[in-house]
JSON list of C-alpha atoms in Angstrom, two decimals:
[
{"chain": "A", "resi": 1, "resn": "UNK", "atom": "CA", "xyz": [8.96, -3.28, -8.05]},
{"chain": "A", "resi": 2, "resn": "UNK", "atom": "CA", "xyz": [7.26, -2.80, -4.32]},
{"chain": "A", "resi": 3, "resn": "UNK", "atom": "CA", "xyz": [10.53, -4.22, -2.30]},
{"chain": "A", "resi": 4, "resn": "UNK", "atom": "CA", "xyz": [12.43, -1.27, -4.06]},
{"chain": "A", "resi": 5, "resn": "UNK", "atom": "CA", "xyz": [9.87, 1.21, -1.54]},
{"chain": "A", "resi": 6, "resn": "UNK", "atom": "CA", "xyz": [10.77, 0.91, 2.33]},
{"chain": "A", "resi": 7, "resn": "UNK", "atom": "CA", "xyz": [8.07, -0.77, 3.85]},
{"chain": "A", "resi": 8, "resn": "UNK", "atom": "CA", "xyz": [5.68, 1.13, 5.55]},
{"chain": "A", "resi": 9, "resn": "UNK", "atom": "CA", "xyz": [5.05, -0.07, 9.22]},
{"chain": "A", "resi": 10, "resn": "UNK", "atom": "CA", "xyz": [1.36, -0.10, 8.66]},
{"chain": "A", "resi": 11, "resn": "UNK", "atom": "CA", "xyz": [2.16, -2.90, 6.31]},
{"chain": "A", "resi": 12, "resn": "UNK", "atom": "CA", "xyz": [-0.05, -6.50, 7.80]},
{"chain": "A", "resi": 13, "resn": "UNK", "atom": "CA", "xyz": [2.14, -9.51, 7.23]},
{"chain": "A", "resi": 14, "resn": "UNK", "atom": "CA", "xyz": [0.73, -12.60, 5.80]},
{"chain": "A", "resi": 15, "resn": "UNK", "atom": "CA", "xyz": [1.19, -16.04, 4.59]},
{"chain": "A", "resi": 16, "resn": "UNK", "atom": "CA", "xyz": [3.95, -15.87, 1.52]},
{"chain": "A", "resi": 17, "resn": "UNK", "atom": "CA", "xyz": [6.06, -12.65, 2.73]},
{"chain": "A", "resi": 18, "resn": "UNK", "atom": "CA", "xyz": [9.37, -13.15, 3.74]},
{"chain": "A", "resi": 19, "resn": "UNK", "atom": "CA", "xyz": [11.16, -11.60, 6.12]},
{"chain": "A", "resi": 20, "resn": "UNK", "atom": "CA", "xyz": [15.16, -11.27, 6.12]},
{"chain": "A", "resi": 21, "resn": "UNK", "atom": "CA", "xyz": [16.78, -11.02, 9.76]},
{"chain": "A", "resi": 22, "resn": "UNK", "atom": "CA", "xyz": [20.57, -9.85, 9.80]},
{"chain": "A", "resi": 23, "resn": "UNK", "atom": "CA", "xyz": [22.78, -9.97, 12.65]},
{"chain": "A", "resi": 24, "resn": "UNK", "atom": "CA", "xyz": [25.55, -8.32, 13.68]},
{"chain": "A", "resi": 25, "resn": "UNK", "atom": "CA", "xyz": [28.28, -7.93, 16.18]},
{"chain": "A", "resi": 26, "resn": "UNK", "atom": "CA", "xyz": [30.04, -11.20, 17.60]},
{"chain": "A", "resi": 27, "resn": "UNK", "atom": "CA", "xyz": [28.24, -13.34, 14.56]},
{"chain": "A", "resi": 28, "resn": "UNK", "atom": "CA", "xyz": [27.00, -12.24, 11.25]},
{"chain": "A", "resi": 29, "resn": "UNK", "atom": "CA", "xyz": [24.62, -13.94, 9.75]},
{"chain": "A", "resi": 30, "resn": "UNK", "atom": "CA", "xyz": [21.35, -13.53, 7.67]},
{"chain": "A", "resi": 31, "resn": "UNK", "atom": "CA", "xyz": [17.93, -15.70, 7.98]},
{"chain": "A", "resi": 32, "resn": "UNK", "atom": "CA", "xyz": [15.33, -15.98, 5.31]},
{"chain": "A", "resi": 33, "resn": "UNK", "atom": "CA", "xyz": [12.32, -16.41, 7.26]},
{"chain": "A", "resi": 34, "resn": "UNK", "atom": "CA", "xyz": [8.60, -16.94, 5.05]},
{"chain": "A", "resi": 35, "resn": "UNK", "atom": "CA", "xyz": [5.73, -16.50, 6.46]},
{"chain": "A", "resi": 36, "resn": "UNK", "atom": "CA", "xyz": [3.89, -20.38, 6.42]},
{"chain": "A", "resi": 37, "resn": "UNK", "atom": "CA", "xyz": [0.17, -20.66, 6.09]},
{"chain": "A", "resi": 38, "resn": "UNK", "atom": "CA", "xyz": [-0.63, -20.58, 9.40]},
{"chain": "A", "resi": 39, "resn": "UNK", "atom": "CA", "xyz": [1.14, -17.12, 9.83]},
{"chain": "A", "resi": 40, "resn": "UNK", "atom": "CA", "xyz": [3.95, -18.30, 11.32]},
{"chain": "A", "resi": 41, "resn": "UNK", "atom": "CA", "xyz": [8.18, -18.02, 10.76]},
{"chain": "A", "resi": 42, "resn": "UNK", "atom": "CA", "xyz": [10.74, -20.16, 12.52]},
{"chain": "A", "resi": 43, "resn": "UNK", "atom": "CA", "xyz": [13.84, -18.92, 14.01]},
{"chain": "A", "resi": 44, "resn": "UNK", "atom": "CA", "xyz": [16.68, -20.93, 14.22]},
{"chain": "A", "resi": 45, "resn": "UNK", "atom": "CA", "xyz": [17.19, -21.38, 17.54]},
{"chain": "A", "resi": 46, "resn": "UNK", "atom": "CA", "xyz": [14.50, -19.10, 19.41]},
{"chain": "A", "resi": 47, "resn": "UNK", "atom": "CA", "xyz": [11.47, -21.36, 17.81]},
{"chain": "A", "resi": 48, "resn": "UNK", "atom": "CA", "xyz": [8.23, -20.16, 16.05]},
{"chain": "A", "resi": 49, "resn": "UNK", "atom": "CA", "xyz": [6.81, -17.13, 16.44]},
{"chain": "A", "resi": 50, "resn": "UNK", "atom": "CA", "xyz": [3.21, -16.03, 14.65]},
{"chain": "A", "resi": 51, "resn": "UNK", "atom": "CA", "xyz": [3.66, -12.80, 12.49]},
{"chain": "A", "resi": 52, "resn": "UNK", "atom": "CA", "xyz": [0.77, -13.34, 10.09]},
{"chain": "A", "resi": 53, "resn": "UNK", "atom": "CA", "xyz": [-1.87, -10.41, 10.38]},
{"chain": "A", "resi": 54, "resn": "UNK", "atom": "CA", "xyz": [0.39, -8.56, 12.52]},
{"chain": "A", "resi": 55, "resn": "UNK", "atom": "CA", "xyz": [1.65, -4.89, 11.35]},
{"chain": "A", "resi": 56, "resn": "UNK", "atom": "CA", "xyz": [5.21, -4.79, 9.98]},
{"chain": "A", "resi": 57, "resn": "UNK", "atom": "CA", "xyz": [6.85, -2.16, 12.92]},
{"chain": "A", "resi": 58, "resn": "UNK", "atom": "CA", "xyz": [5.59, -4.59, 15.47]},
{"chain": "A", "resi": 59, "resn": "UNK", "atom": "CA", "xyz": [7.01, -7.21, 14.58]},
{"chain": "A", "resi": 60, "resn": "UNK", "atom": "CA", "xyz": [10.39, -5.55, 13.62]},
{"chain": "A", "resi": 61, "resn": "UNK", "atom": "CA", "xyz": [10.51, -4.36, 17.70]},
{"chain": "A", "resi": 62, "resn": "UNK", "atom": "CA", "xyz": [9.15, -7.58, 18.58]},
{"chain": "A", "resi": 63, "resn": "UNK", "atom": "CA", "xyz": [11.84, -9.47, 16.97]},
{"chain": "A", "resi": 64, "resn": "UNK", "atom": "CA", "xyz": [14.53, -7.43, 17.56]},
{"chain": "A", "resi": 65, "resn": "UNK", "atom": "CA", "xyz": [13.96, -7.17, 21.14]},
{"chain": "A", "resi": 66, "resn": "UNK", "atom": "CA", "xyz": [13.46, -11.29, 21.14]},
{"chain": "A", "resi": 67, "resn": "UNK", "atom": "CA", "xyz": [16.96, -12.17, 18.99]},
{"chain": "A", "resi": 68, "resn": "UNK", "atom": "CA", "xyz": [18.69, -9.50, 21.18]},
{"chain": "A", "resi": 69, "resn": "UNK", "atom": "CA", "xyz": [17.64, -11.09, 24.57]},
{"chain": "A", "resi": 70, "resn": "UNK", "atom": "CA", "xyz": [18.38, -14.36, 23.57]},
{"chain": "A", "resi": 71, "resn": "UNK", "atom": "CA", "xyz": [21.80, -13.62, 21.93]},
{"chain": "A", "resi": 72, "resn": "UNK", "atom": "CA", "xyz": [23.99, -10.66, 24.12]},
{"chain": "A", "resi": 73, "resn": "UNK", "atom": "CA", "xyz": [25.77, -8.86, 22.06]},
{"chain": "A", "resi": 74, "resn": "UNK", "atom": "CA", "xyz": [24.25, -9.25, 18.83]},
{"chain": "A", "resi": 75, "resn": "UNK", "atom": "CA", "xyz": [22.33, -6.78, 17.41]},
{"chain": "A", "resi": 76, "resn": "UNK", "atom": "CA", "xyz": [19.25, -7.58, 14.44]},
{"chain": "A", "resi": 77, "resn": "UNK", "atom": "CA", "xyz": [17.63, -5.90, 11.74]},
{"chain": "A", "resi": 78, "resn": "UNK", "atom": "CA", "xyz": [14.24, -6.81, 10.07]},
{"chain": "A", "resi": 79, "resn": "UNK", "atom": "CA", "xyz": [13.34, -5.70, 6.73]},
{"chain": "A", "resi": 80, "resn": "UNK", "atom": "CA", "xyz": [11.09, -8.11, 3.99]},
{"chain": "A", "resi": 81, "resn": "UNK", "atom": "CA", "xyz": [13.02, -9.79, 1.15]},
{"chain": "A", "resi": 82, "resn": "UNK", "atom": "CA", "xyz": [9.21, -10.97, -0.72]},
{"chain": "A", "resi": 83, "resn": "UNK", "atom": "CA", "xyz": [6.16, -9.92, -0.78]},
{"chain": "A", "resi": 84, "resn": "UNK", "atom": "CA", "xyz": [3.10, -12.32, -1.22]},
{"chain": "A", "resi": 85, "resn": "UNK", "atom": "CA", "xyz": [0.78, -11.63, -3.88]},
{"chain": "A", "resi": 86, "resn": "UNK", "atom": "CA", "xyz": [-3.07, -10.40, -3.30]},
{"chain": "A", "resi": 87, "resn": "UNK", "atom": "CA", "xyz": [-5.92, -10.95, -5.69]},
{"chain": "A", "resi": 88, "resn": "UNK", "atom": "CA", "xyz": [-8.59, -8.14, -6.09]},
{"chain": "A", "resi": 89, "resn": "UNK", "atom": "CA", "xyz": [-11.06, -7.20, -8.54]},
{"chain": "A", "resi": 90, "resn": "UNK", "atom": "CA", "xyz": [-11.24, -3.95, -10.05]},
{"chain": "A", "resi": 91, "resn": "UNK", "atom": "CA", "xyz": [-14.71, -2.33, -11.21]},
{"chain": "A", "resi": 92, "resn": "UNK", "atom": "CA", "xyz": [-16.45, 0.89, -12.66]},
{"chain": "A", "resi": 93, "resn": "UNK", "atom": "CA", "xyz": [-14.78, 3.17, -15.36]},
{"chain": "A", "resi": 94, "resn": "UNK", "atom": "CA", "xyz": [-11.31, 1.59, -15.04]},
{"chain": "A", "resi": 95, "resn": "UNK", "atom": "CA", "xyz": [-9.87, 1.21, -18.78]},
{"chain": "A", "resi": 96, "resn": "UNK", "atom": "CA", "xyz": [-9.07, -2.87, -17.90]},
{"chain": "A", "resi": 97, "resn": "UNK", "atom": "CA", "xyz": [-11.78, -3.62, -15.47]},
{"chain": "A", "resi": 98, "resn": "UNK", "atom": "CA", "xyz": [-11.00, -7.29, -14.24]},
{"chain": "A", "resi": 99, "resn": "UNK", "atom": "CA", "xyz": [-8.89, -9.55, -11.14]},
{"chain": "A", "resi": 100, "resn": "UNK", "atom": "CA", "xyz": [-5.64, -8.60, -10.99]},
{"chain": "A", "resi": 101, "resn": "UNK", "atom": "CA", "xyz": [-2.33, -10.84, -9.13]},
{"chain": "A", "resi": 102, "resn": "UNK", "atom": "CA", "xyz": [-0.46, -7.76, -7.53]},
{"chain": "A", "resi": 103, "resn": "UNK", "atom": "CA", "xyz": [2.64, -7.45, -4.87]},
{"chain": "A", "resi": 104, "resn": "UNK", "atom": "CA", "xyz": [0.17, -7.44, -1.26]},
{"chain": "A", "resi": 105, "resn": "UNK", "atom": "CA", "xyz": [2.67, -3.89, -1.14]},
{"chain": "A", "resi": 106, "resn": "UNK", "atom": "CA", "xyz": [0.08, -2.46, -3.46]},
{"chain": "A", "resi": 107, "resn": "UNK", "atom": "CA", "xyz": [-2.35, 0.49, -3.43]},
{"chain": "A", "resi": 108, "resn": "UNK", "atom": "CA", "xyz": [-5.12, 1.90, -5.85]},
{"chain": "A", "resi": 109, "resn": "UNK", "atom": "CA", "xyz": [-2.17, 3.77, -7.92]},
{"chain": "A", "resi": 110, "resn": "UNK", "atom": "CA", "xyz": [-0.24, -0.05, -8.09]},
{"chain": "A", "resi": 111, "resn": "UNK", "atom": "CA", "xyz": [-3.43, -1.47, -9.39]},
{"chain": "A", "resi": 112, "resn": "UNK", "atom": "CA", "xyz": [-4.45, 1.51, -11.76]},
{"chain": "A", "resi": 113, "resn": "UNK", "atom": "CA", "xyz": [-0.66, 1.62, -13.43]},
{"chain": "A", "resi": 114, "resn": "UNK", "atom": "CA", "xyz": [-1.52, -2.62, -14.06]},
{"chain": "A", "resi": 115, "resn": "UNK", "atom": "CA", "xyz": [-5.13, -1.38, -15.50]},
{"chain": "A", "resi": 116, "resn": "UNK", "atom": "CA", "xyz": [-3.84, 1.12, -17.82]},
{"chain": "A", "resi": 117, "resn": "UNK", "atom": "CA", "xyz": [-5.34, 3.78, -15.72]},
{"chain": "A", "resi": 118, "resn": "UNK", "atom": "CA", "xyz": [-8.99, 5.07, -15.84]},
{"chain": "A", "resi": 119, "resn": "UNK", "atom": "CA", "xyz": [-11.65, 6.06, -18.66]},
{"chain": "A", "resi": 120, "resn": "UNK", "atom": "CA", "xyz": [-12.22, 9.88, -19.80]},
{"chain": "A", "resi": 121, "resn": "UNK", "atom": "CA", "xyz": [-15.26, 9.40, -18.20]},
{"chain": "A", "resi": 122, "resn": "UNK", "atom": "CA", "xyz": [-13.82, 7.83, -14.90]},
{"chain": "A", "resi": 123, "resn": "UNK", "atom": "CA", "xyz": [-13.24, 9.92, -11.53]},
{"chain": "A", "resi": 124, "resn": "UNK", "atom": "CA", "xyz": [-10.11, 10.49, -10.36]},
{"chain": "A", "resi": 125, "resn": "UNK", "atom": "CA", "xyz": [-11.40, 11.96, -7.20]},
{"chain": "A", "resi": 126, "resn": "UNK", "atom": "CA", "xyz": [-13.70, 9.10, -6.09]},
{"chain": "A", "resi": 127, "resn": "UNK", "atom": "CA", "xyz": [-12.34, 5.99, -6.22]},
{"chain": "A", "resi": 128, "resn": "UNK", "atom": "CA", "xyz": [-13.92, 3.21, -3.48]},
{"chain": "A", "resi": 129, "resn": "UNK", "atom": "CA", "xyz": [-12.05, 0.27, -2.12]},
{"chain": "A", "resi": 130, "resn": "UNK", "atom": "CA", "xyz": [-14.68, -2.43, -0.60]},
{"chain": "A", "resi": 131, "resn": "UNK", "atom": "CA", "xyz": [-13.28, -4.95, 1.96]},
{"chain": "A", "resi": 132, "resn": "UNK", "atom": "CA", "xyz": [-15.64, -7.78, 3.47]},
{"chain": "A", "resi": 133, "resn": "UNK", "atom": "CA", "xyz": [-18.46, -5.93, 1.80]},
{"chain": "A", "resi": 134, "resn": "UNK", "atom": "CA", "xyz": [-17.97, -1.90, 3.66]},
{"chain": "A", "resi": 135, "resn": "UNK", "atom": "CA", "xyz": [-16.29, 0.64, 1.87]},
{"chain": "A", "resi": 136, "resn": "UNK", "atom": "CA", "xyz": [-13.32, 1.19, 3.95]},
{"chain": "A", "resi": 137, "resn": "UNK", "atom": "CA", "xyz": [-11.93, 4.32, 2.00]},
{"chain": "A", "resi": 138, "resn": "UNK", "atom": "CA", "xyz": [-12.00, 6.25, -0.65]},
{"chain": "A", "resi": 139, "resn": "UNK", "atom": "CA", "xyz": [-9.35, 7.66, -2.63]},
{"chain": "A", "resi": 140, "resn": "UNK", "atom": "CA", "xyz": [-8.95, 11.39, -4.33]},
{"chain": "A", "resi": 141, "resn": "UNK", "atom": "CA", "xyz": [-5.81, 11.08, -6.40]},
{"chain": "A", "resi": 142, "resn": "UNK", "atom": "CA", "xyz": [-6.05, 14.94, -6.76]},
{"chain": "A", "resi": 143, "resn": "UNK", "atom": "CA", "xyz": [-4.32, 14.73, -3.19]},
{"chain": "A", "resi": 144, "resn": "UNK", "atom": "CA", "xyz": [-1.04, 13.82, -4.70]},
{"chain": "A", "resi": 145, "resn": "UNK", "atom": "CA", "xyz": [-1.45, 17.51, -6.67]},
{"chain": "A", "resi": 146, "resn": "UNK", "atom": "CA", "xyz": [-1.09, 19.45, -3.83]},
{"chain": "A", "resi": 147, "resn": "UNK", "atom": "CA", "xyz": [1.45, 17.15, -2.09]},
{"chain": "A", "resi": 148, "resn": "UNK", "atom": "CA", "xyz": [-0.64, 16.01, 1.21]},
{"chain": "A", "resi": 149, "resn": "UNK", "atom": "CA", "xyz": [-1.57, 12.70, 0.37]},
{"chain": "A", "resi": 150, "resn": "UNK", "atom": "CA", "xyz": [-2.86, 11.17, 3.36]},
{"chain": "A", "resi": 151, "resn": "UNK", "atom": "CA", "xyz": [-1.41, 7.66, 4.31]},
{"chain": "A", "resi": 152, "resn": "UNK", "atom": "CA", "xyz": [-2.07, 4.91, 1.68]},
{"chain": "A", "resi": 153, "resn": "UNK", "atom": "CA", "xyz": [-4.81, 1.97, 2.31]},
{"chain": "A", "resi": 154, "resn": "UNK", "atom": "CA", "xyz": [-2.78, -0.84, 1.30]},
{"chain": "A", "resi": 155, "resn": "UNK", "atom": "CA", "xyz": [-4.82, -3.10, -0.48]},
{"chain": "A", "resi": 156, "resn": "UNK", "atom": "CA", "xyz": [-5.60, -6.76, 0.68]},
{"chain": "A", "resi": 157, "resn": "UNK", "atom": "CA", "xyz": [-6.83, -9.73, -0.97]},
{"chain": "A", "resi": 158, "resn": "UNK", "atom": "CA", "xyz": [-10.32, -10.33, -1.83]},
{"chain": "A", "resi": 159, "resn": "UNK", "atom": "CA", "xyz": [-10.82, -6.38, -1.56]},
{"chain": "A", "resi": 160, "resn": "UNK", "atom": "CA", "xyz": [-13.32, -4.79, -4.48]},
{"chain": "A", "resi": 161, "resn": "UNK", "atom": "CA", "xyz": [-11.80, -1.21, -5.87]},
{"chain": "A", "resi": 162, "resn": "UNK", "atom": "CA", "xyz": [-14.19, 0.82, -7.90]},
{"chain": "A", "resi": 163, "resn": "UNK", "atom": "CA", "xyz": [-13.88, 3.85, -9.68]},
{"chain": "A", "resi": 164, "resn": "UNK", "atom": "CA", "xyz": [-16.68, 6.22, -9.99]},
{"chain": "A", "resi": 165, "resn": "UNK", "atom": "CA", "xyz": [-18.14, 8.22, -12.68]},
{"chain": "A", "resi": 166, "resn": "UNK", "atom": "CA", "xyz": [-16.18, 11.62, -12.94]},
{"chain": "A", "resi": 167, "resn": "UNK", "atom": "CA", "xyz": [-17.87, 14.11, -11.19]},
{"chain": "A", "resi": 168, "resn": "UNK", "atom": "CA", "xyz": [-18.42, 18.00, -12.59]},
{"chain": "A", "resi": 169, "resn": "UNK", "atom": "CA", "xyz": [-15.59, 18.94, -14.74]},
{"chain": "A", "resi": 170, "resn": "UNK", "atom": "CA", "xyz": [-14.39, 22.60, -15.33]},
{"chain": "A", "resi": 171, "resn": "UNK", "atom": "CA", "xyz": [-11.61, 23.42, -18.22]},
{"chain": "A", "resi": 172, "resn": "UNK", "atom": "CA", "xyz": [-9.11, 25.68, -17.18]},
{"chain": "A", "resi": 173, "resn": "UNK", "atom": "CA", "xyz": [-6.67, 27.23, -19.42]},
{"chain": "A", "resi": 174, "resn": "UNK", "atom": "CA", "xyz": [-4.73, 30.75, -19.84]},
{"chain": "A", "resi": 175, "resn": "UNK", "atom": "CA", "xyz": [-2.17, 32.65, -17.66]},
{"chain": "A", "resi": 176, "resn": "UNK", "atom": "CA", "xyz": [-1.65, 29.32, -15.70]},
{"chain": "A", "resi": 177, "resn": "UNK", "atom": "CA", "xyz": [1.17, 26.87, -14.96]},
{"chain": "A", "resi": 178, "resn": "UNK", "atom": "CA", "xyz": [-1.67, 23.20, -15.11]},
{"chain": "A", "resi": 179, "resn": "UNK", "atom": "CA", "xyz": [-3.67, 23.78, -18.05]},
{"chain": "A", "resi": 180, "resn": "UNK", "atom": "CA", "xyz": [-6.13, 21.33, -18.07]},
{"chain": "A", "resi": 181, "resn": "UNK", "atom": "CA", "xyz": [-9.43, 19.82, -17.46]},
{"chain": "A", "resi": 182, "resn": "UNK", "atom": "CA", "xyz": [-10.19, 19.49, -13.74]},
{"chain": "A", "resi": 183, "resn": "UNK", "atom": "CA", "xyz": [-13.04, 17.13, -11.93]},
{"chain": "A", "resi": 184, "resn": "UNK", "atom": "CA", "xyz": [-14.62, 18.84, -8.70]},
{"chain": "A", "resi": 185, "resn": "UNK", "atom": "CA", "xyz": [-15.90, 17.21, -5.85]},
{"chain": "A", "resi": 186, "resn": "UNK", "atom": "CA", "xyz": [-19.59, 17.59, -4.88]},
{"chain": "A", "resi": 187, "resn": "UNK", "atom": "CA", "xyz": [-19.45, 20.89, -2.53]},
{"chain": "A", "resi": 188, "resn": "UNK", "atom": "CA", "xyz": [-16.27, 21.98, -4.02]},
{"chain": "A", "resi": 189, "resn": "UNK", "atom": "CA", "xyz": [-15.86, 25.60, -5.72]},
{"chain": "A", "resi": 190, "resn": "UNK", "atom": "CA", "xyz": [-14.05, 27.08, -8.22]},
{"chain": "A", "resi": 191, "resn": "UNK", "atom": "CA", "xyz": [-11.17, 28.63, -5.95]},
{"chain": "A", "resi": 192, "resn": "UNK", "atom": "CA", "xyz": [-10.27, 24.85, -5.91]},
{"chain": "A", "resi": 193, "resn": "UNK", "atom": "CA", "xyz": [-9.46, 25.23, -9.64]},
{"chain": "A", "resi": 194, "resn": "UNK", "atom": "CA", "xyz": [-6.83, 27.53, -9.08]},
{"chain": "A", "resi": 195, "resn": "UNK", "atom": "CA", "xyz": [-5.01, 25.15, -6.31]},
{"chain": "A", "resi": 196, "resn": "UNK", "atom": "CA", "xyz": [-4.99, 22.21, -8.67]},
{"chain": "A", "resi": 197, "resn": "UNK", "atom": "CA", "xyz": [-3.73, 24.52, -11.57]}
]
C-alpha cells in the first residue's frame, strides 16, 4: 500500500488525491482536503487554492506558510491521506502485458509486482517509460543491486512502459556470494559481473 511510503516531494498532485492538514497549538483540528477536477482544494476559512499539477513539497511550504499567516499561533502539517489512481499500459516482454488501475504513487517496480514481473527473455536493465509519445526514462533495475538507485520516475496516467528484450547474458557461478545469470548492458564488460555478484 503506497500511503504506507512517505511521499516523496517530487510527487505532482492531481485531481482525486487528498490531502490531510492538522493543526496544532491554540486549536487542533484535522481537514480532509481532495483534490476536485479542476485541481483545486478548499480550506475552510482561507478559500480555494489550486494544487493540481503542482509538486507535493511545494505545496506543503505553500500551505503551511498560508494556514500559519492567517491563524497566529497555530502551527500545520501536510501529508496525503489518498492517492488517485493512474491508468497506463504496459508493453514488450512483461509476463501480463495489458492497462493496469495503479495508486498515481507508483513506479515501474509498482506496476511490474501487479504484472507478475517480466519474461526469461525480458530485460531487466532496459525498461522504457513513454509519456505524450518521448521516452522520458529508462529504467535499469540492476541499480537497486548495488544500492544507488537514482530517484524514481513516478509514473503518470496515460504513460506507455515497455520492457525490452534482455540484452547479452553471462552465467556466473563458483566462489561467489550472487550466483546467477546476469544481463549486460551494450558497452558493459565483464568486471561488471563481479559487482552484480
Amino acid at each position: 500500500n503506497p500511503t504506507i511510503l512517505p511521499t516523496p516531494d517530487y510527487y505532482v498532485l492531481t485531481p482525486g488525491d487528498e490531502l490531510i492538514v492538522q493543526t496544532y497549538g491554540s486549536t487542533n483540528k484535522t481537514y480532509s482536503l481532495p483534490v476536485d477536477n479542476n485541481g483545486k482544494i478548499m480550506i475552510p476559512v482561507v478559500g480555494p487554492r489550486h494544487v493540481g499539477g503542482k509538486e507535493f513539497g511545494d505545496v506543503k511550504k505553500e500551505l503551511t506558510a498560508t494556514i500559519e499567516k492567517t491563524f497566529p499561533g497555530i502551527k500545520a502539517t501536510v501529508n496525503i491521506r489518498k492517492f488517485s489512481t493512474i491508468q497506463v499500459i504496459l508493453t514488450g516482454e512483461a509476463k501480463a502485458p495489458g492497462i493496469y488501475n495503479l495508486p498515481s504513487l507508483s513506479t515501474v517496480q509498482t506496476l511490474l509486482v501487479q504484472a507478475h514481473g517480466v519474461l526469461p527473455t525480458g530485460s531487466l536493465r532496459s525498461i522504457e517509460i513513454y509519456r505524450g509519445g518521448k521516452r522520458i526514462d529508462t529504467v535499469d533495475l540492476y541499480a537497486l543491486l548495488n544500492g544507488k538507485p537514482k530517484r524514481e520516475t513516478l509514473l503518470r496516467s496515460g504513460d506507455i512502459v515497455h520492457v525490452d528484450k534482455a540484452g547479452t547474458e553471462v552465467a556466473v557461478y563458483g566462489e561467489i556470494k550472487k550466483p546467477a545469470i546476469y544481463e549486460l548492458k551494450k558497452g558493459e564488460k565483464s568486471d561488471k559481473l563481479l559487482i552484480y555478484a
